[in-house]
PDB file of C-alpha atoms in Angstrom:
ATOM      1  CA  VAL A   3      -7.476 -14.733  19.271  1.00  0.00           C
ATOM      2  CA  ALA A   4      -4.729 -15.505  22.188  1.00  0.00           C
ATOM      3  CA  GLU A   5      -3.565 -14.054  25.154  1.00  0.00           C
ATOM      4  CA  THR A   6      -0.419 -12.013  25.460  1.00  0.00           C
ATOM      5  CA  PHE A   7       1.446 -10.488  28.373  1.00  0.00           C
ATOM      6  CA  SER A   8      -0.373  -7.254  27.775  1.00  0.00           C
ATOM      7  CA  ASN A   9      -3.805  -8.462  26.336  1.00  0.00           C
ATOM      8  CA  ARG A  10      -5.688 -11.371  27.353  1.00  0.00           C
ATOM      9  CA  ALA A  11      -7.854 -11.290  24.023  1.00  0.00           C
ATOM     10  CA  SER A  12      -5.384 -10.236  21.552  1.00  0.00           C
ATOM     11  CA  SER A  13      -6.498 -10.567  17.858  1.00  0.00           C
ATOM     12  CA  ARG A  14      -4.336 -12.690  16.128  1.00  0.00           C
ATOM     13  CA  SER A  15      -5.343 -12.040  12.670  1.00  0.00           C
ATOM     14  CA  HIS A  16      -6.636  -9.443  10.130  1.00  0.00           C
ATOM     15  CA  CYS A  17     -10.391  -9.805   9.564  1.00  0.00           C
ATOM     16  CA  ILE A  18     -11.878  -8.969   6.240  1.00  0.00           C
ATOM     17  CA  PHE A  19     -15.875  -9.030   5.873  1.00  0.00           C
ATOM     18  CA  THR A  20     -16.852  -8.825   2.106  1.00  0.00           C
ATOM     19  CA  ILE A  21     -20.697  -7.891   1.097  1.00  0.00           C
ATOM     20  CA  THR A  22     -21.738  -8.485  -2.544  1.00  0.00           C
ATOM     21  CA  THR A  23     -24.659  -7.038  -4.078  1.00  0.00           C
ATOM     22  CA  LEU A  24     -26.176  -8.031  -7.355  1.00  0.00           C
ATOM     23  CA  ILE A  25     -28.924  -5.748  -8.599  1.00  0.00           C
ATOM     24  CA  LYS A  26     -30.839  -6.551 -11.351  1.00  0.00           C
ATOM     25  CA  GLU A  27     -32.954  -4.544 -13.766  1.00  0.00           C
ATOM     26  CA  THR A  28     -35.167  -5.415 -16.898  1.00  0.00           C
ATOM     27  CA  THR A  29     -35.124  -3.294 -20.138  1.00  0.00           C
ATOM     28  CA  ARG A  30     -38.012  -2.671 -22.015  1.00  0.00           C
ATOM     29  CA  ASP A  31     -37.349  -5.328 -24.390  1.00  0.00           C
ATOM     30  CA  GLY A  32     -37.215  -7.705 -21.462  1.00  0.00           C
ATOM     31  CA  GLN A  33     -33.380  -7.976 -21.389  1.00  0.00           C
ATOM     32  CA  GLU A  34     -31.978  -8.575 -17.798  1.00  0.00           C
ATOM     33  CA  LEU A  35     -29.281  -6.119 -16.928  1.00  0.00           C
ATOM     34  CA  LEU A  36     -26.989  -7.057 -13.764  1.00  0.00           C
ATOM     35  CA  LYS A  37     -24.858  -4.825 -11.760  1.00  0.00           C
ATOM     36  CA  THR A  38     -22.370  -5.733  -8.991  1.00  0.00           C
ATOM     37  CA  ALA A  39     -20.789  -4.169  -6.291  1.00  0.00           C
ATOM     38  CA  LYS A  40     -18.565  -5.223  -3.158  1.00  0.00           C
ATOM     39  CA  LEU A  41     -18.060  -3.702   0.097  1.00  0.00           C
ATOM     40  CA  HIS A  42     -15.008  -4.695   2.036  1.00  0.00           C
ATOM     41  CA  LEU A  43     -15.062  -3.879   6.074  1.00  0.00           C
ATOM     42  CA  VAL A  44     -11.764  -4.608   7.164  1.00  0.00           C
ATOM     43  CA  ASP A  45     -10.231  -4.726  10.613  1.00  0.00           C
ATOM     44  CA  LEU A  46      -6.379  -5.121  10.684  1.00  0.00           C
ATOM     45  CA  ALA A  47      -4.606  -6.855  13.496  1.00  0.00           C
ATOM     46  CA  GLY A  48      -2.724  -4.366  16.057  1.00  0.00           C
ATOM     47  CA  SER A  49       0.884  -4.287  15.389  1.00  0.00           C
ATOM     48  CA  GLU A  50       1.979  -6.424  18.224  1.00  0.00           C
ATOM     49  CA  GLY A  51       5.221  -5.186  19.453  1.00  0.00           C
ATOM     50  CA  ALA A  52       7.937  -7.251  21.205  1.00  0.00           C
ATOM     51  CA  ASP A  53       6.739  -5.812  24.620  1.00  0.00           C
ATOM     52  CA  ALA A  54       3.274  -7.669  24.220  1.00  0.00           C
ATOM     53  CA  CYS A  55       5.196 -11.220  24.074  1.00  0.00           C
ATOM     54  CA  ILE A  56       7.523  -9.974  27.265  1.00  0.00           C
ATOM     55  CA  GLY A  57       6.293 -10.156  30.692  1.00  0.00           C
ATOM     56  CA  LYS A  58       7.458  -8.005  33.733  1.00  0.00           C
ATOM     57  CA  ASP A  59       9.557 -10.581  34.754  1.00  0.00           C
ATOM     58  CA  GLY A  60      11.286 -10.987  31.420  1.00  0.00           C
ATOM     59  CA  LYS A  61       9.584 -14.279  30.497  1.00  0.00           C
ATOM     60  CA  VAL A  62       9.101 -14.506  26.741  1.00  0.00           C
ATOM     61  CA  ASN A  63       6.032 -16.161  24.963  1.00  0.00           C
ATOM     62  CA  TYR A  64       7.614 -17.373  21.827  1.00  0.00           C
ATOM     63  CA  GLN A  65       4.652 -18.601  20.131  1.00  0.00           C
ATOM     64  CA  ARG A  66       2.947 -15.101  20.348  1.00  0.00           C
ATOM     65  CA  LYS A  67       6.349 -13.798  19.175  1.00  0.00           C
ATOM     66  CA  ALA A  68       6.312 -15.650  16.330  1.00  0.00           C
ATOM     67  CA  GLU A  69       2.574 -14.786  15.649  1.00  0.00           C
ATOM     68  CA  SER A  70       3.537 -11.170  15.839  1.00  0.00           C
ATOM     69  CA  THR A  71       6.041 -11.623  13.393  1.00  0.00           C
ATOM     70  CA  LYS A  72       3.917 -13.061  10.785  1.00  0.00           C
ATOM     71  CA  ILE A  73       1.214  -9.912  11.798  1.00  0.00           C
ATOM     72  CA  ASN A  74       3.754  -7.497  11.108  1.00  0.00           C
ATOM     73  CA  LEU A  75       5.232  -9.001   7.767  1.00  0.00           C
ATOM     74  CA  SER A  76       1.712  -8.339   6.234  1.00  0.00           C
ATOM     75  CA  LEU A  77       1.393  -4.608   7.756  1.00  0.00           C
ATOM     76  CA  LEU A  78       4.763  -4.072   6.310  1.00  0.00           C
ATOM     77  CA  THR A  79       3.866  -5.349   2.960  1.00  0.00           C
ATOM     78  CA  LEU A  80       0.589  -2.982   3.038  1.00  0.00           C
ATOM     79  CA  GLY A  81       2.682  -0.187   4.371  1.00  0.00           C
ATOM     80  CA  SER A  82       5.093  -0.971   1.244  1.00  0.00           C
ATOM     81  CA  VAL A  83       2.169  -1.069  -1.158  1.00  0.00           C
ATOM     82  CA  ILE A  84       0.935   2.500   0.377  1.00  0.00           C
ATOM     83  CA  ARG A  85       4.274   4.024  -0.180  1.00  0.00           C
ATOM     84  CA  ASN A  86       4.810   2.858  -3.626  1.00  0.00           C
ATOM     85  CA  ILE A  87       1.491   4.278  -4.682  1.00  0.00           C
ATOM     86  CA  ALA A  88       2.097   7.389  -2.630  1.00  0.00           C
ATOM     87  CA  GLU A  89       5.378   8.087  -4.290  1.00  0.00           C
ATOM     88  CA  GLY A  90       4.339   7.258  -7.863  1.00  0.00           C
ATOM     89  CA  ASN A  91       6.388   4.166  -8.337  1.00  0.00           C
ATOM     90  CA  PRO A  92       5.617   1.880 -11.561  1.00  0.00           C
ATOM     91  CA  HIS A  93       5.554  -1.153  -9.338  1.00  0.00           C
ATOM     92  CA  VAL A  94       3.246  -1.808  -6.338  1.00  0.00           C
ATOM     93  CA  PRO A  95       3.870  -5.223  -4.890  1.00  0.00           C
ATOM     94  CA  TYR A  96       0.292  -6.005  -4.178  1.00  0.00           C
ATOM     95  CA  LEU A  97       0.921  -9.706  -4.686  1.00  0.00           C
ATOM     96  CA  ASP A  98       3.508  -9.970  -1.883  1.00  0.00           C
ATOM     97  CA  SER A  99       0.544 -10.760   0.447  1.00  0.00           C
ATOM     98  CA  ASN A 100      -2.955 -12.205   0.661  1.00  0.00           C
ATOM     99  CA  LEU A 101      -4.080  -8.870   2.430  1.00  0.00           C
ATOM    100  CA  THR A 102      -2.758  -6.478  -0.232  1.00  0.00           C
ATOM    101  CA  LYS A 103      -4.099  -8.698  -2.885  1.00  0.00           C
ATOM    102  CA  LEU A 104      -7.641  -8.568  -1.619  1.00  0.00           C
ATOM    103  CA  LEU A 105      -7.283  -4.731  -1.340  1.00  0.00           C
ATOM    104  CA  SER A 106      -5.723  -3.992  -4.264  1.00  0.00           C
ATOM    105  CA  GLU A 107      -8.655  -2.073  -5.788  1.00  0.00           C
ATOM    106  CA  SER A 108      -9.130  -0.021  -2.558  1.00  0.00           C
ATOM    107  CA  LEU A 109      -5.811   1.209  -2.691  1.00  0.00           C
ATOM    108  CA  GLY A 110      -5.205   3.513  -5.823  1.00  0.00           C
ATOM    109  CA  GLY A 111      -8.155   1.617  -7.385  1.00  0.00           C
ATOM    110  CA  ARG A 112     -11.476   2.605  -8.543  1.00  0.00           C
ATOM    111  CA  THR A 113     -13.332   2.430  -5.399  1.00  0.00           C
ATOM    112  CA  PHE A 114     -13.944   4.782  -2.556  1.00  0.00           C
ATOM    113  CA  THR A 115     -11.654   4.016   0.309  1.00  0.00           C
ATOM    114  CA  CYS A 116     -11.702   5.243   3.880  1.00  0.00           C
ATOM    115  CA  LEU A 117      -8.869   4.637   6.362  1.00  0.00           C
ATOM    116  CA  ILE A 118      -9.390   4.916  10.473  1.00  0.00           C
ATOM    117  CA  ALA A 119      -6.474   5.057  12.345  1.00  0.00           C
ATOM    118  CA  THR A 120      -6.684   4.389  15.990  1.00  0.00           C
ATOM    119  CA  VAL A 121      -4.248   5.697  18.370  1.00  0.00           C
ATOM    120  CA  SER A 122      -3.473   5.762  22.243  1.00  0.00           C
ATOM    121  CA  LEU A 123      -2.819   8.534  24.376  1.00  0.00           C
ATOM    122  CA  ASP A 124      -0.586   6.187  26.556  1.00  0.00           C
ATOM    123  CA  ALA A 125       2.801   7.795  27.061  1.00  0.00           C
ATOM    124  CA  GLY A 126       4.247   4.066  26.653  1.00  0.00           C
ATOM    125  CA  SER A 127       2.540   4.039  23.119  1.00  0.00           C
ATOM    126  CA  LYS A 128       4.171   7.083  22.226  1.00  0.00           C
ATOM    127  CA  GLU A 129       6.222   5.281  19.240  1.00  0.00           C
ATOM    128  CA  ALA A 130       3.463   3.278  18.130  1.00  0.00           C
ATOM    129  CA  THR A 131       1.015   6.085  17.730  1.00  0.00           C
ATOM    130  CA  LYS A 132       3.988   8.137  15.843  1.00  0.00           C
ATOM    131  CA  SER A 133       4.024   5.262  13.268  1.00  0.00           C
ATOM    132  CA  THR A 134       0.374   4.736  13.010  1.00  0.00           C
ATOM    133  CA  LEU A 135       0.089   8.636  12.589  1.00  0.00           C
ATOM    134  CA  GLN A 136       2.866   8.369   9.787  1.00  0.00           C
ATOM    135  CA  TYR A 137       1.180   5.339   8.053  1.00  0.00           C
ATOM    136  CA  ALA A 138      -2.142   7.318   7.853  1.00  0.00           C
ATOM    137  CA  GLN A 139      -0.485  10.315   6.423  1.00  0.00           C
ATOM    138  CA  MET A 140       1.076   8.546   3.828  1.00  0.00           C
ATOM    139  CA  ALA A 141      -1.950   6.737   2.959  1.00  0.00           C
ATOM    140  CA  LYS A 142      -3.963   9.890   2.839  1.00  0.00           C
ATOM    141  CA  THR A 143      -1.938  10.913  -0.135  1.00  0.00           C
ATOM    142  CA  ILE A 144      -3.397   8.214  -2.513  1.00  0.00           C
ATOM    143  CA  LYS A 145      -5.605   9.047  -4.648  1.00  0.00           C
ATOM    144  CA  ASN A 146      -8.293   6.677  -5.819  1.00  0.00           C
ATOM    145  CA  THR A 147     -10.261   7.151  -9.132  1.00  0.00           C
ATOM    146  CA  PRO A 148     -13.849   5.644  -8.312  1.00  0.00           C
ATOM    147  CA  GLU A 149     -15.946   4.473 -11.171  1.00  0.00           C
ATOM    148  CA  GLN A 150     -19.675   3.569 -11.478  1.00  0.00           C
ATOM    149  CA  ASN A 151     -20.388   0.038 -11.775  1.00  0.00           C
ATOM    150  CA  GLU A 152     -21.134  -1.080 -15.041  1.00  0.00           C
ATOM    151  CA  ARG A 153     -24.182  -2.973 -16.219  1.00  0.00           C
ATOM    152  CA  MET A 154     -23.993  -6.013 -17.963  1.00  0.00           C
ATOM    153  CA  THR A 155     -26.301  -8.371 -19.377  1.00  0.00           C
ATOM    154  CA  LYS A 156     -27.056 -11.877 -17.722  1.00  0.00           C
ATOM    155  CA  LYS A 157     -25.163 -13.852 -20.810  1.00  0.00           C
ATOM    156  CA  LEU A 158     -22.271 -11.444 -20.263  1.00  0.00           C
ATOM    157  CA  VAL A 159     -22.094 -12.295 -16.417  1.00  0.00           C
ATOM    158  CA  ILE A 160     -21.991 -15.721 -16.990  1.00  0.00           C
ATOM    159  CA  LYS A 161     -19.638 -15.795 -19.881  1.00  0.00           C
ATOM    160  CA  ASN A 162     -17.320 -13.797 -17.181  1.00  0.00           C
ATOM    161  CA  TYR A 163     -17.629 -16.233 -14.696  1.00  0.00           C
ATOM    162  CA  GLU A 164     -17.121 -18.961 -17.356  1.00  0.00           C
ATOM    163  CA  MET A 165     -13.678 -17.016 -18.397  1.00  0.00           C
ATOM    164  CA  TYR A 166     -13.046 -16.939 -14.995  1.00  0.00           C
ATOM    165  CA  ASP A 167     -13.012 -20.675 -14.392  1.00  0.00           C
ATOM    166  CA  SER A 168     -11.193 -21.194 -17.552  1.00  0.00           C
ATOM    167  CA  MET A 169      -8.572 -19.041 -16.400  1.00  0.00           C
ATOM    168  CA  GLN A 170      -8.409 -20.672 -13.007  1.00  0.00           C
ATOM    169  CA  LEU A 171      -8.011 -24.145 -14.476  1.00  0.00           C
ATOM    170  CA  LYS A 172      -5.375 -22.638 -16.844  1.00  0.00           C
ATOM    171  CA  GLY A 173      -3.705 -21.176 -13.713  1.00  0.00           C
ATOM    172  CA  GLU A 174      -3.560 -24.590 -12.254  1.00  0.00           C
ATOM    173  CA  GLU A 175      -2.362 -26.213 -15.408  1.00  0.00           C
ATOM    174  CA  HIS A 176       0.534 -23.512 -15.499  1.00  0.00           C
ATOM    175  CA  ALA A 177       1.198 -24.062 -11.653  1.00  0.00           C
ATOM    176  CA  GLU A 178       1.864 -27.989 -12.515  1.00  0.00           C
ATOM    177  CA  GLN A 179       3.414 -27.224 -15.740  1.00  0.00           C
ATOM    178  CA  ALA A 180       5.888 -24.653 -13.400  1.00  0.00           C
ATOM    179  CA  ARG A 181       6.259 -27.593 -11.065  1.00  0.00           C
ATOM    180  CA  GLN A 182       7.494 -29.871 -13.455  1.00  0.00           C
ATOM    181  CA  ILE A 183       9.729 -27.635 -15.193  1.00  0.00           C
ATOM    182  CA  GLU A 184      11.488 -26.738 -11.994  1.00  0.00           C
ATOM    183  CA  GLU A 185      11.806 -30.800 -11.272  1.00  0.00           C
ATOM    184  CA  LEU A 186      13.460 -31.196 -14.484  1.00  0.00           C
ATOM    185  CA  HIS A 187      15.695 -28.270 -13.869  1.00  0.00           C
ATOM    186  CA  ALA A 188      16.739 -30.080 -10.451  1.00  0.00           C
ATOM    187  CA  GLU A 189      17.213 -33.244 -12.266  1.00  0.00           C
ATOM    188  CA  LEU A 190      19.150 -31.303 -14.840  1.00  0.00           C
ATOM    189  CA  ALA A 191      21.104 -29.731 -12.101  1.00  0.00           C
ATOM    190  CA  GLN A 192      21.792 -32.924 -10.727  1.00  0.00           C
ATOM    191  CA  LYS A 193      22.975 -34.911 -13.832  1.00  0.00           C
ATOM    192  CA  GLU A 194      25.367 -31.940 -14.440  1.00  0.00           C
ATOM    193  CA  LYS A 195      26.806 -32.425 -10.980  1.00  0.00           C
ATOM    194  CA  GLU A 196      27.092 -36.006 -11.844  1.00  0.00           C
ATOM    195  CA  PHE A 197      28.763 -35.453 -15.305  1.00  0.00           C
ATOM    196  CA  ALA A 198      31.285 -32.859 -13.381  1.00  0.00           C
ATOM    197  CA  ILE A 199      32.355 -35.494 -11.086  1.00  0.00           C
ATOM    198  CA  LEU A 200      32.694 -38.393 -13.799  1.00  0.00           C
ATOM    199  CA  GLN A 201      34.763 -35.719 -16.154  1.00  0.00           C
ATOM    200  CA  GLU A 202      36.922 -35.190 -12.994  1.00  0.00           C
ATOM    201  CA  LEU A 203      37.514 -38.907 -12.407  1.00  0.00           C
ATOM    202  CA  PHE A 204      38.233 -39.308 -16.279  1.00  0.00           C
ATOM    203  CA  HIS A 205      40.561 -36.541 -16.084  1.00  0.00           C
ATOM    204  CA  THR A 206      42.343 -37.980 -12.980  1.00  0.00           C
ATOM    205  CA  HIS A 207      42.447 -41.640 -14.813  1.00  0.00           C
ATOM    206  CA  GLU A 208      43.900 -39.928 -17.712  1.00  0.00           C
ATOM    207  CA  GLU A 209      46.674 -38.254 -16.011  1.00  0.00           C
ATOM    208  CA  GLN A 210      47.556 -41.873 -14.289  1.00  0.00           C
ATOM    209  CA  LEU A 211      47.467 -43.476 -17.459  1.00  0.00           C
ATOM    210  CA  GLN A 212      49.950 -40.875 -18.772  1.00  0.00           C
ATOM    211  CA  THR A 213      52.258 -41.219 -15.685  1.00  0.00           C
ATOM    212  CA  ALA A 214      51.813 -45.310 -16.209  1.00  0.00           C
ATOM    213  CA  LYS A 215      53.009 -45.302 -19.647  1.00  0.00           C
ATOM    214  CA  LYS A 216      55.724 -42.879 -19.130  1.00  0.00           C
ATOM    215  CA  GLU A 217      56.959 -44.871 -16.541  1.00  0.00           C
ATOM    216  CA  LEU A 218      56.546 -47.904 -18.660  1.00  0.00           C
ATOM    217  CA  ARG A 219      58.699 -46.283 -21.494  1.00  0.00           C
ATOM    218  CA  ASP A 220      61.338 -45.775 -18.729  1.00  0.00           C
ATOM    219  CA  ALA A 221      61.490 -49.071 -17.763  1.00  0.00           C
ATOM    220  CA  THR A 222      61.525 -50.444 -21.451  1.00  0.00           C
ATOM    221  CA  GLU A 223      64.325 -48.219 -22.220  1.00  0.00           C
ATOM    222  CA  LYS A 224      66.141 -49.209 -19.033  1.00  0.00           C
ATOM    223  CA  LEU A 225      65.760 -53.064 -19.785  1.00  0.00           C
ATOM    224  CA  GLN A 226      66.866 -52.425 -23.381  1.00  0.00           C
ATOM    225  CA  ILE A 227      70.249 -50.544 -22.103  1.00  0.00           C
ATOM    226  CA  THR A 228      70.704 -53.373 -19.426  1.00  0.00           C
ATOM    227  CA  SER A 229      70.257 -55.910 -22.109  1.00  0.00           C
ATOM    228  CA  HIS A 230      72.528 -54.521 -24.501  1.00  0.00           C
ATOM    229  CA  GLU A 231      75.135 -54.126 -21.685  1.00  0.00           C
ATOM    230  CA  LEU A 232      74.843 -57.587 -20.826  1.00  0.00           C
ATOM    231  CA  GLY A 233      75.213 -58.956 -24.511  1.00  0.00           C
ATOM    232  CA  GLU A 234      78.656 -57.194 -24.814  1.00  0.00           C
ATOM    233  CA  ASP A 235      79.867 -58.553 -21.671  1.00  0.00           C
ATOM    234  CA  PHE A 236      79.100 -62.060 -22.670  1.00  0.00           C
TER     235      PHE A 236
END
Protein backbone atom coordinates (compact mmCIF):
# COMPACT_ATOMS: atom_id res chain seq x y z
CA VAL A 1 0.00 0.00 0.00
CA ALA A 2 1.37 3.41 -0.96
CA GLU A 3 0.06 6.84 -1.84
CA THR A 4 -0.48 7.98 -5.41
CA PHE A 5 -1.74 11.37 -6.57
CA SER A 6 -5.25 9.94 -6.95
CA ASN A 7 -5.37 7.51 -4.01
CA ARG A 8 -3.87 7.88 -0.53
CA ALA A 9 -4.05 4.15 0.19
CA SER A 10 -3.48 2.57 -3.20
CA SER A 11 -3.01 -1.20 -3.21
CA ARG A 12 0.43 -1.95 -4.62
CA SER A 13 -0.03 -5.68 -5.17
CA HIS A 14 -2.39 -8.53 -5.94
CA CYS A 15 -3.68 -10.40 -2.89
CA ILE A 16 -4.40 -14.14 -2.93
CA PHE A 17 -5.85 -15.82 0.17
CA THR A 18 -6.11 -19.61 -0.10
CA ILE A 19 -8.16 -21.86 2.16
CA THR A 20 -7.30 -25.56 2.04
CA THR A 21 -9.79 -28.05 3.48
CA LEU A 22 -9.10 -31.66 4.41
CA ILE A 23 -11.96 -34.12 4.92
CA LYS A 24 -11.22 -37.48 6.50
CA GLU A 25 -13.52 -40.49 6.27
CA THR A 26 -13.13 -44.01 7.61
CA THR A 27 -14.43 -47.00 5.68
CA ARG A 28 -16.05 -50.05 7.27
CA ASP A 29 -12.76 -51.94 7.08
CA GLY A 30 -11.03 -49.15 9.01
CA GLN A 31 -9.19 -47.60 6.06
CA GLU A 32 -8.83 -43.82 6.15
CA LEU A 33 -9.86 -41.85 3.07
CA LEU A 34 -8.84 -38.22 2.58
CA LYS A 35 -10.33 -35.56 0.32
CA THR A 36 -8.79 -32.13 -0.12
CA ALA A 37 -10.09 -28.94 -1.69
CA LYS A 38 -8.88 -25.37 -2.15
CA LEU A 39 -10.65 -22.04 -2.27
CA HIS A 40 -8.74 -19.09 -3.75
CA LEU A 41 -9.94 -15.62 -2.82
CA VAL A 42 -8.19 -13.22 -5.18
CA ASP A 43 -8.11 -9.43 -5.08
CA LEU A 44 -6.40 -8.06 -8.17
CA ALA A 45 -4.73 -4.69 -7.85
CA GLY A 46 -6.36 -1.91 -9.82
CA SER A 47 -4.69 -0.98 -13.09
CA GLU A 48 -2.72 2.05 -11.91
CA GLY A 49 -2.70 4.36 -14.91
CA ALA A 50 -0.27 7.17 -15.59
CA ASP A 51 -2.81 9.72 -14.29
CA ALA A 52 -2.43 8.22 -10.79
CA CYS A 53 1.29 8.96 -10.90
CA ILE A 54 1.06 12.51 -12.28
CA GLY A 55 -0.27 15.33 -10.15
CA LYS A 56 -2.26 18.37 -11.26
CA ASP A 57 0.94 20.41 -11.24
CA GLY A 58 2.58 17.92 -13.63
CA LYS A 59 4.82 16.43 -10.96
CA VAL A 60 5.62 12.73 -11.57
CA ASN A 61 5.93 10.14 -8.81
CA TYR A 62 8.50 7.92 -10.54
CA GLN A 63 8.54 5.22 -7.84
CA ARG A 64 4.75 4.76 -8.08
CA LYS A 65 5.01 4.83 -11.86
CA ALA A 66 7.58 2.00 -11.82
CA GLU A 67 5.33 -0.01 -9.49
CA SER A 68 2.31 0.56 -11.73
CA THR A 69 4.30 -0.86 -14.65
CA LYS A 70 4.94 -4.07 -12.69
CA ILE A 71 1.26 -4.33 -11.71
CA ASN A 72 0.12 -3.80 -15.29
CA LEU A 73 2.56 -6.46 -16.57
CA SER A 74 0.96 -9.20 -14.45
CA LEU A 75 -2.52 -8.01 -15.49
CA LEU A 76 -1.42 -8.13 -19.13
CA THR A 77 -0.20 -11.70 -18.62
CA LEU A 78 -3.55 -12.65 -17.06
CA GLY A 79 -5.30 -11.01 -20.01
CA SER A 80 -3.09 -12.96 -22.42
CA VAL A 81 -3.96 -16.24 -20.67
CA ILE A 82 -7.69 -15.46 -20.80
CA ARG A 83 -7.47 -14.45 -24.48
CA ASN A 84 -5.56 -17.61 -25.49
CA ILE A 85 -8.08 -19.83 -23.69
CA ALA A 86 -11.05 -17.95 -25.16
CA GLU A 87 -9.60 -18.21 -28.68
CA GLY A 88 -8.79 -21.91 -28.25
CA ASN A 89 -5.06 -21.51 -28.79
CA PRO A 90 -3.03 -24.65 -27.94
CA HIS A 91 -0.41 -22.70 -25.96
CA VAL A 92 -1.57 -20.84 -22.87
CA PRO A 93 1.21 -18.80 -21.13
CA TYR A 94 0.35 -19.80 -17.53
CA LEU A 95 4.05 -19.79 -16.56
CA ASP A 96 4.70 -16.19 -17.62
CA SER A 97 3.76 -14.85 -14.16
CA ASN A 98 3.32 -16.11 -10.59
CA LEU A 99 -0.27 -14.84 -10.66
CA THR A 100 -1.31 -16.99 -13.63
CA LYS A 101 0.63 -20.00 -12.32
CA LEU A 102 -1.38 -19.91 -9.08
CA LEU A 103 -4.66 -19.43 -10.93
CA SER A 104 -4.10 -21.98 -13.71
CA GLU A 105 -6.82 -24.35 -12.43
CA SER A 106 -9.25 -21.44 -12.14
CA LEU A 107 -8.81 -20.51 -15.80
CA GLY A 108 -10.06 -23.30 -18.03
CA GLY A 109 -9.30 -25.90 -15.36
CA ARG A 110 -11.30 -28.22 -13.11
CA THR A 111 -12.70 -25.65 -10.69
CA PHE A 112 -15.67 -23.34 -10.27
CA THR A 113 -14.59 -19.74 -10.91
CA CYS A 114 -16.43 -16.48 -10.27
CA LEU A 115 -15.03 -13.21 -11.63
CA ILE A 116 -16.28 -9.90 -10.26
CA ALA A 117 -15.39 -6.86 -12.36
CA THR A 118 -15.71 -3.46 -10.67
CA VAL A 119 -16.19 -0.33 -12.75
CA SER A 120 -16.66 3.38 -12.15
CA LEU A 121 -19.44 5.66 -13.37
CA ASP A 122 -17.08 8.63 -13.33
CA ALA A 123 -16.62 10.15 -16.81
CA GLY A 124 -12.87 10.35 -16.27
CA SER A 125 -12.73 6.55 -15.91
CA LYS A 126 -14.48 5.88 -19.21
CA GLU A 127 -11.53 4.14 -20.89
CA ALA A 128 -10.68 2.06 -17.80
CA THR A 129 -14.34 0.99 -17.46
CA LYS A 130 -14.49 0.03 -21.13
CA SER A 131 -11.28 -1.99 -20.83
CA THR A 132 -12.56 -3.77 -17.70
CA LEU A 133 -15.84 -4.72 -19.37
CA GLN A 134 -14.00 -6.09 -22.42
CA TYR A 135 -11.76 -8.05 -20.04
CA ALA A 136 -14.80 -9.53 -18.26
CA GLN A 137 -16.63 -10.31 -21.50
CA MET A 138 -13.63 -12.26 -22.79
CA ALA A 139 -13.26 -14.13 -19.47
CA LYS A 140 -16.96 -15.04 -19.60
CA THR A 141 -16.36 -17.17 -22.71
CA ILE A 142 -14.01 -19.51 -20.81
CA LYS A 143 -15.55 -22.88 -20.00
CA ASN A 144 -14.22 -24.70 -16.94
CA THR A 145 -14.87 -28.42 -16.36
CA PRO A 146 -15.33 -28.82 -12.57
CA GLU A 147 -14.64 -32.29 -11.19
CA GLN A 148 -15.49 -33.84 -7.85
CA ASN A 149 -12.43 -34.17 -5.66
CA GLU A 150 -11.00 -37.67 -5.65
CA ARG A 151 -10.91 -39.58 -2.39
CA MET A 152 -7.43 -40.90 -1.64
CA THR A 153 -6.05 -43.18 1.01
CA LYS A 154 -3.72 -41.76 3.60
CA LYS A 155 -0.83 -43.78 2.16
CA LEU A 156 -1.47 -42.35 -1.32
CA VAL A 157 -1.56 -38.78 0.02
CA ILE A 158 1.75 -39.34 1.82
CA LYS A 159 3.18 -40.89 -1.33
CA ASN A 160 2.05 -37.89 -3.39
CA TYR A 161 3.74 -35.51 -0.94
CA GLU A 162 6.92 -37.60 -1.10
CA MET A 163 6.78 -37.52 -4.90
CA TYR A 164 6.27 -33.75 -4.76
CA ASP A 165 9.31 -33.34 -2.49
CA SER A 166 11.30 -35.59 -4.80
CA MET A 167 10.24 -33.52 -7.83
CA GLN A 168 11.19 -30.34 -5.98
CA LEU A 169 14.66 -31.75 -5.29
CA LYS A 170 15.00 -32.87 -8.90
CA GLY A 171 13.85 -29.45 -10.01
CA GLU A 172 16.57 -27.84 -7.89
CA GLU A 173 19.12 -30.31 -9.30
CA HIS A 174 17.98 -29.50 -12.85
CA ALA A 175 18.21 -25.79 -12.09
CA GLU A 176 21.78 -26.26 -10.82
CA GLN A 177 22.65 -28.34 -13.88
CA ALA A 178 21.13 -25.69 -16.12
CA ARG A 179 23.21 -23.03 -14.35
CA GLN A 180 26.38 -25.10 -14.82
CA ILE A 181 25.56 -25.70 -18.49
CA GLU A 182 25.00 -21.97 -18.94
CA GLU A 183 28.38 -21.26 -17.35
CA LEU A 184 30.04 -23.83 -19.63
CA HIS A 185 28.38 -22.25 -22.67
CA ALA A 186 29.66 -18.84 -21.57
CA GLU A 187 33.15 -20.26 -21.02
CA LEU A 188 33.06 -21.97 -24.43
CA ALA A 189 31.97 -18.73 -26.09
CA GLN A 190 34.87 -16.92 -24.41
CA LYS A 191 37.33 -19.61 -25.55
CA GLU A 192 35.99 -19.41 -29.10
CA LYS A 193 36.40 -15.65 -29.02
CA GLU A 194 40.01 -16.00 -27.79
CA PHE A 195 40.70 -18.67 -30.45
CA ALA A 196 39.36 -16.36 -33.18
CA ILE A 197 41.70 -13.58 -31.98
CA LEU A 198 44.69 -15.96 -31.93
CA GLN A 199 43.76 -17.28 -35.38
CA GLU A 200 43.64 -13.72 -36.71
CA LEU A 201 47.04 -12.97 -35.17
CA PHE A 202 48.43 -16.17 -36.71
CA HIS A 203 47.21 -15.17 -40.18
CA THR A 204 48.68 -11.69 -39.71
CA HIS A 205 52.07 -13.11 -38.67
CA GLU A 206 51.91 -15.64 -41.52
CA GLU A 207 51.40 -12.81 -44.02
CA GLN A 208 54.25 -10.82 -42.46
CA LEU A 209 56.49 -13.91 -42.65
CA GLN A 210 55.68 -14.50 -46.32
CA THR A 211 56.37 -10.82 -47.04
CA ALA A 212 59.71 -11.05 -45.21
CA LYS A 213 60.65 -14.23 -47.14
CA LYS A 214 59.86 -12.52 -50.46
CA GLU A 215 61.89 -9.48 -49.48
CA LEU A 216 64.77 -11.81 -48.48
CA ARG A 217 64.61 -13.61 -51.84
CA ASP A 218 64.58 -10.33 -53.72
CA ALA A 219 67.54 -9.05 -51.71
CA THR A 220 69.42 -12.32 -52.29
CA GLU A 221 68.83 -12.14 -56.04
CA LYS A 222 70.01 -8.53 -56.14
CA LEU A 223 73.09 -9.47 -54.11
CA GLN A 224 73.93 -12.30 -56.52
CA ILE A 225 73.48 -10.03 -59.54
CA THR A 226 75.62 -7.31 -57.95
CA SER A 227 78.35 -9.85 -57.00
CA HIS A 228 78.39 -11.22 -60.56
CA GLU A 229 78.71 -7.74 -62.03
CA LEU A 230 81.51 -6.81 -59.64
CA GLY A 231 83.34 -10.05 -60.53
CA GLU A 232 83.26 -9.25 -64.22
CA ASP A 233 84.56 -5.73 -63.61
CA PHE A 234 87.57 -7.05 -61.72
